[in-house]
Structures are given as structure tokens and as C-alpha cells.
PDB file of C-alpha atoms in Angstrom:
ATOM      1  CA  MET A  16      -0.073   0.037  -0.024  1.00 56.00           C
ATOM      2  CA  LYS A  17       2.457   2.760  -1.291  1.00 65.00           C
ATOM      3  CA  LYS A  18       0.264   4.907  -3.078  1.00 68.00           C
ATOM      4  CA  LEU A  19       2.382   8.056  -2.144  1.00 64.00           C
ATOM      5  CA  THR A  20       5.140   6.779  -4.268  1.00 65.00           C
ATOM      6  CA  THR A  21       2.919   6.026  -7.202  1.00 66.00           C
ATOM      7  CA  LYS A  22       1.361   9.575  -7.282  1.00 72.00           C
ATOM      8  CA  PRO A  23       4.607  11.408  -8.223  1.00 68.00           C
ATOM      9  CA  PHE A  24       5.603   8.626 -10.459  1.00 73.00           C
ATOM     10  CA  THR A  25       2.401   8.933 -12.593  1.00 84.00           C
ATOM     11  CA  ARG A  26       2.805  12.548 -12.697  1.00 86.00           C
ATOM     12  CA  ARG A  27       6.598  12.410 -13.904  1.00 88.00           C
ATOM     13  CA  THR A  28       5.300   9.602 -16.456  1.00 90.00           C
ATOM     14  CA  LEU A  29       2.675  11.923 -17.879  1.00 91.00           C
ATOM     15  CA  ALA A  30       5.053  14.605 -18.317  1.00 92.00           C
ATOM     16  CA  TYR A  31       7.567  12.430 -19.994  1.00 93.00           C
ATOM     17  CA  LEU A  32       4.872  10.993 -22.297  1.00 92.00           C
ATOM     18  CA  LEU A  33       3.844  14.504 -23.211  1.00 94.00           C
ATOM     19  CA  ILE A  34       7.205  15.670 -23.941  1.00 95.00           C
ATOM     20  CA  LEU A  35       7.918  12.485 -26.069  1.00 94.00           C
ATOM     21  CA  ALA A  36       4.616  12.979 -27.946  1.00 93.00           C
ATOM     22  CA  PHE A  37       5.507  16.681 -28.719  1.00 92.00           C
ATOM     23  CA  TYR A  38       9.124  15.782 -29.751  1.00 90.00           C
ATOM     24  CA  THR A  39       7.863  12.875 -31.953  1.00 90.00           C
ATOM     25  CA  SER A  40       5.370  15.277 -33.642  1.00 88.00           C
ATOM     26  CA  TRP A  41       8.124  17.698 -34.236  1.00 84.00           C
ATOM     27  CA  GLY A  42      10.422  15.208 -35.535  1.00 81.00           C
ATOM     28  CA  TYR A  43       7.799  13.731 -37.964  1.00 76.00           C
ATOM     29  CA  ALA A  44       7.068  17.498 -39.122  1.00 74.00           C
ATOM     30  CA  VAL A  45      10.795  18.027 -39.729  1.00 73.00           C
ATOM     31  CA  GLU A  46      11.199  14.659 -41.592  1.00 70.00           C
ATOM     32  CA  GLU A  47       8.091  15.595 -43.696  1.00 65.00           C
ATOM     33  CA  ASP A  48       9.359  18.953 -44.618  1.00 59.00           C
TER      34      ASP A  48
END
């Protein structure tokens, strides 16, 4: 029962996913240019 450690982890993962998605979108746009 360690939900305190899962809260920050999810937040960090969400941020990482968002950055990854944004970076991937940028990479695709540059490659298609």
C-alpha cells in the first residue's frame, strides 16, 4: 500500500509522455518537410 510513491511517479510519467509525444510530432514534421 504505497500510493504516495505512485502519485509522483504517474505525474512524472505523464510529463515524459507529453514531451515524448511533442518531440515525436516535431521530428515527424521536420522529416516530412
